Amino acid sequence: MAETLNPRAGIGMTSARTRGRMVERLREQGIKDETVLTAMGAVPRHLFVDQALESRAYEDNALPIGFGQTISNPYIVARMAELARHGEAGQGRPLGRVLEIGLGCGYQAAILAKLAREVVSMERIAALVGKTRVRLRELRINNVKPKHGDGLNGARDFAPFDAIVVSAAFPEVPRDLLDQLADGGRLVMPRGGAAQALCVMERQGDTCTERVLEDVKFVPLLPGVA
Ligand code: SAH
C-alpha cells in the first residue's frame, strides 16, 4: 500500500517482483520461517539506502549507509529474525517487545517491527538516529522507537525483552543485555573481533544457554555515543 504512494517505488529493479525474487533466494539459502519471508517480501529495502544504490538494494550484499556503517545483506537480516523468533527451522512465535542494538538505516528494525509488537532500537550515532526516525515516520512504521545511546547498556527502562538482536559485533555478550532478556527470551548477536560467529543465547529462568552458529562479518559495536 505504502509502495503505491511513494514516488520512488515501482520502477524496474525496486519493484515488488524484484523483492519476490529476493524472497525465493532466501528460501534457497535456507530461511524457512514463512512469517519472516513475508516480512522480507513486504518491506521496501530500496527506500532504506541512498537513491544512487537503490538498484542494488535487493542483491545479496551489504551496502553502505553513511557514517562508515553498512546495512547487512538480506540473508543475515532474515536469519537473525528467524533465530530471534524460534531458533531453528519451522514457524516461530510472535514477539512482544524486542530490543535492537544498531538501528543504522532502520531496515532490520522495520523487519523486526513486522514480527513484534514493539521494537526499541538503540543507535550510538545521533545523526543516524535523526535521519532514520524521519524515514520510519515517512514509511508509517509506528512501532519502532529509535533511541540515541550506547547499546552496550541495553534499554533498562523498556526491559524485559522477548528478543534482543545486536547488529554489530562484540567479543563478549554484554552483561546488561543478558539481564534484560525475558524468561524464554533470545539474544542473537555476532560475537568476536576480526573473526566472528553468530551466537544465540537463550534464557530459561536463571540459566542461559549459548549456541554458536555460522561465521559472519559485521561492523564492530563501539562503546559510547557519537
Ligand atoms: N541494523 C542496521 C545495521 C547497521 S550497522 C540496519 O539495518 O541498517 C550497525 C550499527 O550499529 C551502526 O549504525 C553503528 O553505528 C551501530 N552501533 C555500533 N556500536 C553501537 C553501540 N554501542 N550502541 C548502539 N549502536 C551501535
PDB file of C-alpha atoms and ligand atoms in Angstrom:
ATOM      1  CA  MET A   1       0.000   0.000   0.000  1.00  0.00           C
ATOM      2  CA  ALA A   2       2.676   2.476   1.068  1.00  0.00           C
ATOM      3  CA  GLU A   3       4.537   1.497  -2.077  1.00  0.00           C
ATOM      4  CA  THR A   4       1.949   2.913  -4.481  1.00  0.00           C
ATOM      5  CA  LEU A   5       2.016   6.180  -2.563  1.00  0.00           C
ATOM      6  CA  ASN A   6       5.764   6.503  -2.789  1.00  0.00           C
ATOM      7  CA  PRO A   7       7.224   8.296  -5.806  1.00  0.00           C
ATOM      8  CA  ARG A   8      10.444   6.223  -5.594  1.00  0.00           C
ATOM      9  CA  ALA A   9       8.587   2.903  -5.771  1.00  0.00           C
ATOM     10  CA  GLY A  10       7.676   0.514  -8.520  1.00  0.00           C
ATOM     11  CA  ILE A  11      10.415   1.194 -11.040  1.00  0.00           C
ATOM     12  CA  GLY A  12      12.342  -1.734 -12.507  1.00  0.00           C
ATOM     13  CA  MET A  13      14.849  -3.069 -10.016  1.00  0.00           C
ATOM     14  CA  THR A  14      12.938  -1.816  -6.996  1.00  0.00           C
ATOM     15  CA  SER A  15       9.538  -3.395  -7.665  1.00  0.00           C
ATOM     16  CA  ALA A  16       7.614  -5.942  -5.616  1.00  0.00           C
ATOM     17  CA  ARG A  17       8.608  -8.507  -8.234  1.00  0.00           C
ATOM     18  CA  THR A  18      12.301  -7.931  -7.526  1.00  0.00           C
ATOM     19  CA  ARG A  19      11.548  -8.374  -3.857  1.00  0.00           C
ATOM     20  CA  GLY A  20       9.769 -11.634  -4.683  1.00  0.00           C
ATOM     21  CA  ARG A  21      12.945 -12.905  -6.327  1.00  0.00           C
ATOM     22  CA  MET A  22      14.910 -11.947  -3.218  1.00  0.00           C
ATOM     23  CA  VAL A  23      12.474 -13.994  -1.112  1.00  0.00           C
ATOM     24  CA  GLU A  24      12.925 -17.002  -3.398  1.00  0.00           C
ATOM     25  CA  ARG A  25      16.680 -16.682  -2.961  1.00  0.00           C
ATOM     26  CA  LEU A  26      16.262 -16.552   0.829  1.00  0.00           C
ATOM     27  CA  ARG A  27      14.280 -19.807   0.681  1.00  0.00           C
ATOM     28  CA  GLU A  28      17.075 -21.433  -1.317  1.00  0.00           C
ATOM     29  CA  GLN A  29      19.570 -20.169   1.246  1.00  0.00           C
ATOM     30  CA  GLY A  30      17.614 -21.978   3.966  1.00  0.00           C
ATOM     31  CA  ILE A  31      15.251 -19.431   5.538  1.00  0.00           C
ATOM     32  CA  LYS A  32      12.113 -21.401   6.447  1.00  0.00           C
ATOM     33  CA  ASP A  33      10.013 -19.187   8.669  1.00  0.00           C
ATOM     34  CA  GLU A  34       7.119 -18.017   6.476  1.00  0.00           C
ATOM     35  CA  THR A  35       6.403 -15.024   8.714  1.00  0.00           C
ATOM     36  CA  VAL A  36       9.977 -13.813   8.250  1.00  0.00           C
ATOM     37  CA  LEU A  37       9.808 -14.435   4.481  1.00  0.00           C
ATOM     38  CA  THR A  38       6.546 -12.474   4.284  1.00  0.00           C
ATOM     39  CA  ALA A  39       8.142  -9.568   6.156  1.00  0.00           C
ATOM     40  CA  MET A  40      11.162  -9.643   3.826  1.00  0.00           C
ATOM     41  CA  GLY A  41       8.791  -9.562   0.860  1.00  0.00           C
ATOM     42  CA  ALA A  42       6.855  -6.615   2.242  1.00  0.00           C
ATOM     43  CA  VAL A  43       9.491  -4.120   3.434  1.00  0.00           C
ATOM     44  CA  PRO A  44      10.824  -1.912   0.592  1.00  0.00           C
ATOM     45  CA  ARG A  45      14.560  -2.337   1.199  1.00  0.00           C
ATOM     46  CA  HIS A  46      15.460   0.178  -1.543  1.00  0.00           C
ATOM     47  CA  LEU A  47      13.905   3.000   0.477  1.00  0.00           C
ATOM     48  CA  PHE A  48      16.454   2.436   3.265  1.00  0.00           C
ATOM     49  CA  VAL A  49      19.533   3.165   1.143  1.00  0.00           C
ATOM     50  CA  ASP A  50      20.636   6.238  -0.813  1.00  0.00           C
ATOM     51  CA  GLN A  51      18.911   6.684  -4.132  1.00  0.00           C
ATOM     52  CA  ALA A  52      22.170   6.012  -6.005  1.00  0.00           C
ATOM     53  CA  LEU A  53      22.277   2.488  -4.512  1.00  0.00           C
ATOM     54  CA  GLU A  54      18.584   1.682  -4.969  1.00  0.00           C
ATOM     55  CA  SER A  55      19.054  -0.631  -7.915  1.00  0.00           C
ATOM     56  CA  ARG A  56      21.380  -2.802  -5.819  1.00  0.00           C
ATOM     57  CA  ALA A  57      19.140  -2.962  -2.764  1.00  0.00           C
ATOM     58  CA  TYR A  58      17.835  -6.482  -3.425  1.00  0.00           C
ATOM     59  CA  GLU A  59      21.179  -8.073  -4.216  1.00  0.00           C
ATOM     60  CA  ASP A  60      22.726 -10.380  -1.665  1.00  0.00           C
ATOM     61  CA  ASN A  61      25.089  -7.689  -0.434  1.00  0.00           C
ATOM     62  CA  ALA A  62      25.801  -5.436   2.477  1.00  0.00           C
ATOM     63  CA  LEU A  63      25.511  -1.765   1.388  1.00  0.00           C
ATOM     64  CA  PRO A  64      26.935   1.484   2.788  1.00  0.00           C
ATOM     65  CA  ILE A  65      24.504   3.673   4.767  1.00  0.00           C
ATOM     66  CA  GLY A  66      26.901   6.537   5.543  1.00  0.00           C
ATOM     67  CA  PHE A  67      28.950   7.268   8.683  1.00  0.00           C
ATOM     68  CA  GLY A  68      31.188   4.298   7.830  1.00  0.00           C
ATOM     69  CA  GLN A  69      28.343   1.859   8.571  1.00  0.00           C
ATOM     70  CA  THR A  70      26.594  -0.795   6.470  1.00  0.00           C
ATOM     71  CA  ILE A  71      23.162  -2.366   6.137  1.00  0.00           C
ATOM     72  CA  SER A  72      23.526  -6.160   6.440  1.00  0.00           C
ATOM     73  CA  ASN A  73      22.772  -8.400   3.471  1.00  0.00           C
ATOM     74  CA  PRO A  74      19.175  -9.678   3.225  1.00  0.00           C
ATOM     75  CA  TYR A  75      20.121 -13.231   4.220  1.00  0.00           C
ATOM     76  CA  ILE A  76      21.668 -12.250   7.560  1.00  0.00           C
ATOM     77  CA  VAL A  77      18.747  -9.939   8.386  1.00  0.00           C
ATOM     78  CA  ALA A  78      16.305 -12.798   7.734  1.00  0.00           C
ATOM     79  CA  ARG A  79      18.486 -15.320   9.563  1.00  0.00           C
ATOM     80  CA  MET A  80      18.713 -13.193  12.717  1.00  0.00           C
ATOM     81  CA  ALA A  81      14.967 -12.536  12.642  1.00  0.00           C
ATOM     82  CA  GLU A  82      14.305 -16.265  12.298  1.00  0.00           C
ATOM     83  CA  LEU A  83      16.615 -17.058  15.211  1.00  0.00           C
ATOM     84  CA  ALA A  84      15.004 -14.350  17.360  1.00  0.00           C
ATOM     85  CA  ARG A  85      11.594 -15.936  16.732  1.00  0.00           C
ATOM     86  CA  HIS A  86      12.434 -19.531  17.459  1.00  0.00           C
ATOM     87  CA  GLY A  87      15.956 -20.760  16.828  1.00  0.00           C
ATOM     88  CA  GLU A  88      15.728 -23.491  14.273  1.00  0.00           C
ATOM     89  CA  ALA A  89      13.757 -24.361  11.164  1.00  0.00           C
ATOM     90  CA  GLY A  90       9.997 -24.104  11.426  1.00  0.00           C
ATOM     91  CA  GLN A  91       7.486 -21.483  12.438  1.00  0.00           C
ATOM     92  CA  GLY A  92       8.319 -19.178  15.303  1.00  0.00           C
ATOM     93  CA  ARG A  93       6.399 -17.376  17.997  1.00  0.00           C
ATOM     94  CA  PRO A  94       5.085 -13.823  17.830  1.00  0.00           C
ATOM     95  CA  LEU A  95       7.250 -11.438  19.832  1.00  0.00           C
ATOM     96  CA  GLY A  96       6.165  -8.758  22.257  1.00  0.00           C
ATOM     97  CA  ARG A  97       8.905  -6.233  22.874  1.00  0.00           C
ATOM     98  CA  VAL A  98      12.202  -6.534  21.023  1.00  0.00           C
ATOM     99  CA  LEU A  99      15.441  -4.621  21.517  1.00  0.00           C
ATOM    100  CA  GLU A 100      17.734  -3.968  18.586  1.00  0.00           C
ATOM    101  CA  ILE A 101      21.253  -2.640  19.087  1.00  0.00           C
ATOM    102  CA  GLY A 102      22.440  -0.761  15.992  1.00  0.00           C
ATOM    103  CA  LEU A 103      19.455   0.963  14.318  1.00  0.00           C
ATOM    104  CA  GLY A 104      21.524   2.119  11.344  1.00  0.00           C
ATOM    105  CA  CYS A 105      19.204   2.886   8.438  1.00  0.00           C
ATOM    106  CA  GLY A 106      16.287   1.138  10.147  1.00  0.00           C
ATOM    107  CA  TYR A 107      15.862  -1.748   7.695  1.00  0.00           C
ATOM    108  CA  GLN A 108      16.333  -4.545  10.192  1.00  0.00           C
ATOM    109  CA  ALA A 109      14.151  -2.685  12.693  1.00  0.00           C
ATOM    110  CA  ALA A 110      11.422  -2.469  10.026  1.00  0.00           C
ATOM    111  CA  ILE A 111      11.600  -6.246   9.508  1.00  0.00           C
ATOM    112  CA  LEU A 112      11.521  -6.897  13.261  1.00  0.00           C
ATOM    113  CA  ALA A 113       8.571  -4.475  13.546  1.00  0.00           C
ATOM    114  CA  LYS A 114       6.521  -6.914  11.453  1.00  0.00           C
ATOM    115  CA  LEU A 115       7.339  -9.751  13.855  1.00  0.00           C
ATOM    116  CA  ALA A 116       6.950  -7.931  17.172  1.00  0.00           C
ATOM    117  CA  ARG A 117       4.514  -5.661  18.952  1.00  0.00           C
ATOM    118  CA  GLU A 118       7.215  -3.080  19.553  1.00  0.00           C
ATOM    119  CA  VAL A 119      10.882  -2.603  18.676  1.00  0.00           C
ATOM    120  CA  VAL A 120      13.168  -0.368  20.725  1.00  0.00           C
ATOM    121  CA  SER A 121      16.308   0.308  18.692  1.00  0.00           C
ATOM    122  CA  MET A 122      19.462   1.902  20.082  1.00  0.00           C
ATOM    123  CA  GLU A 123      21.946   3.741  17.890  1.00  0.00           C
ATOM    124  CA  ARG A 124      25.136   5.465  19.054  1.00  0.00           C
ATOM    125  CA  ILE A 125      25.393   7.933  16.105  1.00  0.00           C
ATOM    126  CA  ALA A 126      22.992  10.826  16.733  1.00  0.00           C
ATOM    127  CA  ALA A 127      22.812  11.943  13.092  1.00  0.00           C
ATOM    128  CA  LEU A 128      21.787   8.440  12.009  1.00  0.00           C
ATOM    129  CA  VAL A 129      19.035   8.338  14.640  1.00  0.00           C
ATOM    130  CA  GLY A 130      17.600  11.610  13.308  1.00  0.00           C
ATOM    131  CA  LYS A 131      17.706  10.541   9.668  1.00  0.00           C
ATOM    132  CA  THR A 132      16.238   7.104  10.347  1.00  0.00           C
ATOM    133  CA  ARG A 133      13.496   8.486  12.585  1.00  0.00           C
ATOM    134  CA  VAL A 134      12.267  10.626   9.667  1.00  0.00           C
ATOM    135  CA  ARG A 135      12.445   7.666   7.268  1.00  0.00           C
ATOM    136  CA  LEU A 136      10.431   5.396   9.582  1.00  0.00           C
ATOM    137  CA  ARG A 137       7.818   8.117  10.012  1.00  0.00           C
ATOM    138  CA  GLU A 138       7.528   8.596   6.243  1.00  0.00           C
ATOM    139  CA  LEU A 139       7.068   4.854   5.802  1.00  0.00           C
ATOM    140  CA  ARG A 140       4.454   4.912   8.594  1.00  0.00           C
ATOM    141  CA  ILE A 141       6.322   2.345  10.655  1.00  0.00           C
ATOM    142  CA  ASN A 142       4.987   3.358  14.043  1.00  0.00           C
ATOM    143  CA  ASN A 143       6.068   0.519  16.328  1.00  0.00           C
ATOM    144  CA  VAL A 144       9.816   1.221  16.187  1.00  0.00           C
ATOM    145  CA  LYS A 145      11.231   3.524  18.879  1.00  0.00           C
ATOM    146  CA  PRO A 146      14.639   4.841  17.762  1.00  0.00           C
ATOM    147  CA  LYS A 147      16.808   5.807  20.756  1.00  0.00           C
ATOM    148  CA  HIS A 148      20.151   7.570  20.822  1.00  0.00           C
ATOM    149  CA  GLY A 149      22.532   5.884  23.236  1.00  0.00           C
ATOM    150  CA  ASP A 150      25.145   3.232  23.874  1.00  0.00           C
ATOM    151  CA  GLY A 151      23.503  -0.111  23.242  1.00  0.00           C
ATOM    152  CA  LEU A 152      26.066  -1.891  25.411  1.00  0.00           C
ATOM    153  CA  ASN A 153      23.880  -0.843  28.339  1.00  0.00           C
ATOM    154  CA  GLY A 154      20.680  -2.025  26.662  1.00  0.00           C
ATOM    155  CA  ALA A 155      17.499  -0.092  27.389  1.00  0.00           C
ATOM    156  CA  ARG A 156      16.684  -0.790  31.020  1.00  0.00           C
ATOM    157  CA  ASP A 157      13.552   1.384  31.056  1.00  0.00           C
ATOM    158  CA  PHE A 158      11.897  -0.861  28.475  1.00  0.00           C
ATOM    159  CA  ALA A 159      13.137  -4.276  29.716  1.00  0.00           C
ATOM    160  CA  PRO A 160      12.461  -7.193  29.729  1.00  0.00           C
ATOM    161  CA  PHE A 161      12.668  -8.111  26.049  1.00  0.00           C
ATOM    162  CA  ASP A 162      11.396 -11.249  24.318  1.00  0.00           C
ATOM    163  CA  ALA A 163      14.326 -10.945  21.936  1.00  0.00           C
ATOM    164  CA  ILE A 164      17.456  -8.826  21.598  1.00  0.00           C
ATOM    165  CA  VAL A 165      19.102  -8.531  18.183  1.00  0.00           C
ATOM    166  CA  VAL A 166      22.561  -6.978  18.039  1.00  0.00           C
ATOM    167  CA  SER A 167      23.643  -5.856  14.582  1.00  0.00           C
ATOM    168  CA  ALA A 168      27.285  -5.033  15.353  1.00  0.00           C
ATOM    169  CA  ALA A 169      29.999  -7.406  16.581  1.00  0.00           C
ATOM    170  CA  PHE A 170      31.446  -7.534  20.085  1.00  0.00           C
ATOM    171  CA  PRO A 171      33.880 -10.022  21.672  1.00  0.00           C
ATOM    172  CA  GLU A 172      31.689 -10.691  24.726  1.00  0.00           C
ATOM    173  CA  VAL A 173      27.960 -10.967  25.325  1.00  0.00           C
ATOM    174  CA  PRO A 174      27.249  -7.708  27.219  1.00  0.00           C
ATOM    175  CA  ARG A 175      26.065  -8.491  30.747  1.00  0.00           C
ATOM    176  CA  ASP A 176      23.400  -5.756  30.712  1.00  0.00           C
ATOM    177  CA  LEU A 177      21.805  -7.266  27.632  1.00  0.00           C
ATOM    178  CA  LEU A 178      21.538 -10.723  29.199  1.00  0.00           C
ATOM    179  CA  ASP A 179      19.995  -9.143  32.303  1.00  0.00           C
ATOM    180  CA  GLN A 180      17.324  -7.520  30.144  1.00  0.00           C
ATOM    181  CA  LEU A 181      16.173 -10.754  28.469  1.00  0.00           C
ATOM    182  CA  ALA A 182      12.741 -12.070  29.452  1.00  0.00           C
ATOM    183  CA  ASP A 183      12.410 -15.668  30.634  1.00  0.00           C
ATOM    184  CA  GLY A 184      12.448 -17.776  27.455  1.00  0.00           C
ATOM    185  CA  GLY A 185      13.894 -14.819  25.558  1.00  0.00           C
ATOM    186  CA  ARG A 186      16.650 -14.984  22.956  1.00  0.00           C
ATOM    187  CA  LEU A 187      19.642 -12.789  22.290  1.00  0.00           C
ATOM    188  CA  VAL A 188      21.114 -13.033  18.778  1.00  0.00           C
ATOM    189  CA  MET A 189      24.467 -11.389  18.124  1.00  0.00           C
ATOM    190  CA  PRO A 190      27.662 -11.607  16.096  1.00  0.00           C
ATOM    191  CA  ARG A 191      30.396 -12.431  18.576  1.00  0.00           C
ATOM    192  CA  GLY A 192      34.064 -11.795  18.014  1.00  0.00           C
ATOM    193  CA  GLY A 193      36.508  -9.268  16.615  1.00  0.00           C
ATOM    194  CA  ALA A 194      38.324  -9.928  13.356  1.00  0.00           C
ATOM    195  CA  ALA A 195      36.755 -13.412  13.242  1.00  0.00           C
ATOM    196  CA  GLN A 196      33.094 -13.527  14.217  1.00  0.00           C
ATOM    197  CA  ALA A 197      30.343 -16.126  14.596  1.00  0.00           C
ATOM    198  CA  LEU A 198      26.628 -15.712  15.065  1.00  0.00           C
ATOM    199  CA  CYS A 199      25.689 -16.604  18.606  1.00  0.00           C
ATOM    200  CA  VAL A 200      22.295 -17.267  20.211  1.00  0.00           C
ATOM    201  CA  MET A 201      21.804 -17.040  23.983  1.00  0.00           C
ATOM    202  CA  GLU A 202      18.568 -18.329  25.448  1.00  0.00           C
ATOM    203  CA  ARG A 203      17.436 -17.560  28.977  1.00  0.00           C
ATOM    204  CA  GLN A 204      15.477 -20.175  30.937  1.00  0.00           C
ATOM    205  CA  GLY A 205      14.950 -18.932  34.467  1.00  0.00           C
ATOM    206  CA  ASP A 206      18.373 -18.120  35.878  1.00  0.00           C
ATOM    207  CA  THR A 207      20.336 -20.097  33.326  1.00  0.00           C
ATOM    208  CA  CYS A 208      21.465 -19.062  29.873  1.00  0.00           C
ATOM    209  CA  THR A 209      22.481 -21.484  27.151  1.00  0.00           C
ATOM    210  CA  GLU A 210      24.658 -20.440  24.259  1.00  0.00           C
ATOM    211  CA  ARG A 211      24.823 -21.796  20.737  1.00  0.00           C
ATOM    212  CA  VAL A 212      27.439 -20.757  18.245  1.00  0.00           C
ATOM    213  CA  LEU A 213      26.362 -20.858  14.601  1.00  0.00           C
ATOM    214  CA  GLU A 214      27.873 -19.781  11.276  1.00  0.00           C
ATOM    215  CA  ASP A 215      30.730 -17.337  10.691  1.00  0.00           C
ATOM    216  CA  VAL A 216      29.641 -13.775   9.918  1.00  0.00           C
ATOM    217  CA  LYS A 217      31.113 -10.335   9.264  1.00  0.00           C
ATOM    218  CA  PHE A 218      29.678  -7.243  10.957  1.00  0.00           C
ATOM    219  CA  VAL A 219      30.931  -3.754  11.740  1.00  0.00           C
ATOM    220  CA  PRO A 220      32.162  -3.519  15.362  1.00  0.00           C
ATOM    221  CA  LEU A 221      29.989  -2.499  18.290  1.00  0.00           C
ATOM    222  CA  LEU A 222      31.701   0.613  19.653  1.00  0.00           C
ATOM    223  CA  PRO A 223      31.343   1.937  23.185  1.00  0.00           C
ATOM    224  CA  GLY A 224      29.998   5.432  23.868  1.00  0.00           C
ATOM    225  CA  VAL A 225      27.993   7.751  21.647  1.00  0.00           C
ATOM    226  CA  ALA A 226      28.811   9.952  18.647  1.00  0.00           C
TER     227      ALA A 226
HETATM  228  N1  SAH B   1      20.522  -2.927  11.674  1.00  0.00           N
HETATM  229  C1  SAH B   1      21.168  -1.904  10.909  1.00  0.00           C
HETATM  230  C2  SAH B   1      22.636  -2.239  10.718  1.00  0.00           C
HETATM  231  C3  SAH B   1      23.501  -1.062  10.894  1.00  0.00           C
HETATM  232  S1  SAH B   1      25.219  -1.390  11.060  1.00  0.00           S
HETATM  233  C4  SAH B   1      20.449  -1.642   9.594  1.00  0.00           C
HETATM  234  O1  SAH B   1      19.519  -2.374   9.248  1.00  0.00           O
HETATM  235  O2  SAH B   1      20.799  -0.689   8.929  1.00  0.00           O
HETATM  236  C5  SAH B   1      25.449  -1.372  12.813  1.00  0.00           C
HETATM  237  C6  SAH B   1      25.025  -0.132  13.536  1.00  0.00           C
HETATM  238  O3  SAH B   1      25.372  -0.299  14.906  1.00  0.00           O
HETATM  239  C7  SAH B   1      25.723   1.151  13.088  1.00  0.00           C
HETATM  240  O4  SAH B   1      24.763   2.104  12.724  1.00  0.00           O
HETATM  241  C8  SAH B   1      26.512   1.579  14.326  1.00  0.00           C
HETATM  242  O5  SAH B   1      26.616   2.978  14.491  1.00  0.00           O
HETATM  243  C9  SAH B   1      25.701   0.954  15.436  1.00  0.00           C
HETATM  244  N2  SAH B   1      26.423   0.765  16.711  1.00  0.00           N
HETATM  245  C10 SAH B   1      27.717   0.387  16.905  1.00  0.00           C
HETATM  246  N3  SAH B   1      28.014   0.342  18.220  1.00  0.00           N
HETATM  247  C11 SAH B   1      26.868   0.698  18.884  1.00  0.00           C
HETATM  248  C12 SAH B   1      26.538   0.852  20.271  1.00  0.00           C
HETATM  249  N4  SAH B   1      27.424   0.633  21.264  1.00  0.00           N
HETATM  250  N5  SAH B   1      25.282   1.231  20.581  1.00  0.00           N
HETATM  251  C13 SAH B   1      24.349   1.460  19.606  1.00  0.00           C
HETATM  252  N6  SAH B   1      24.613   1.342  18.291  1.00  0.00           N
HETATM  253  C14 SAH B   1      25.858   0.958  17.920  1.00  0.00           C
END
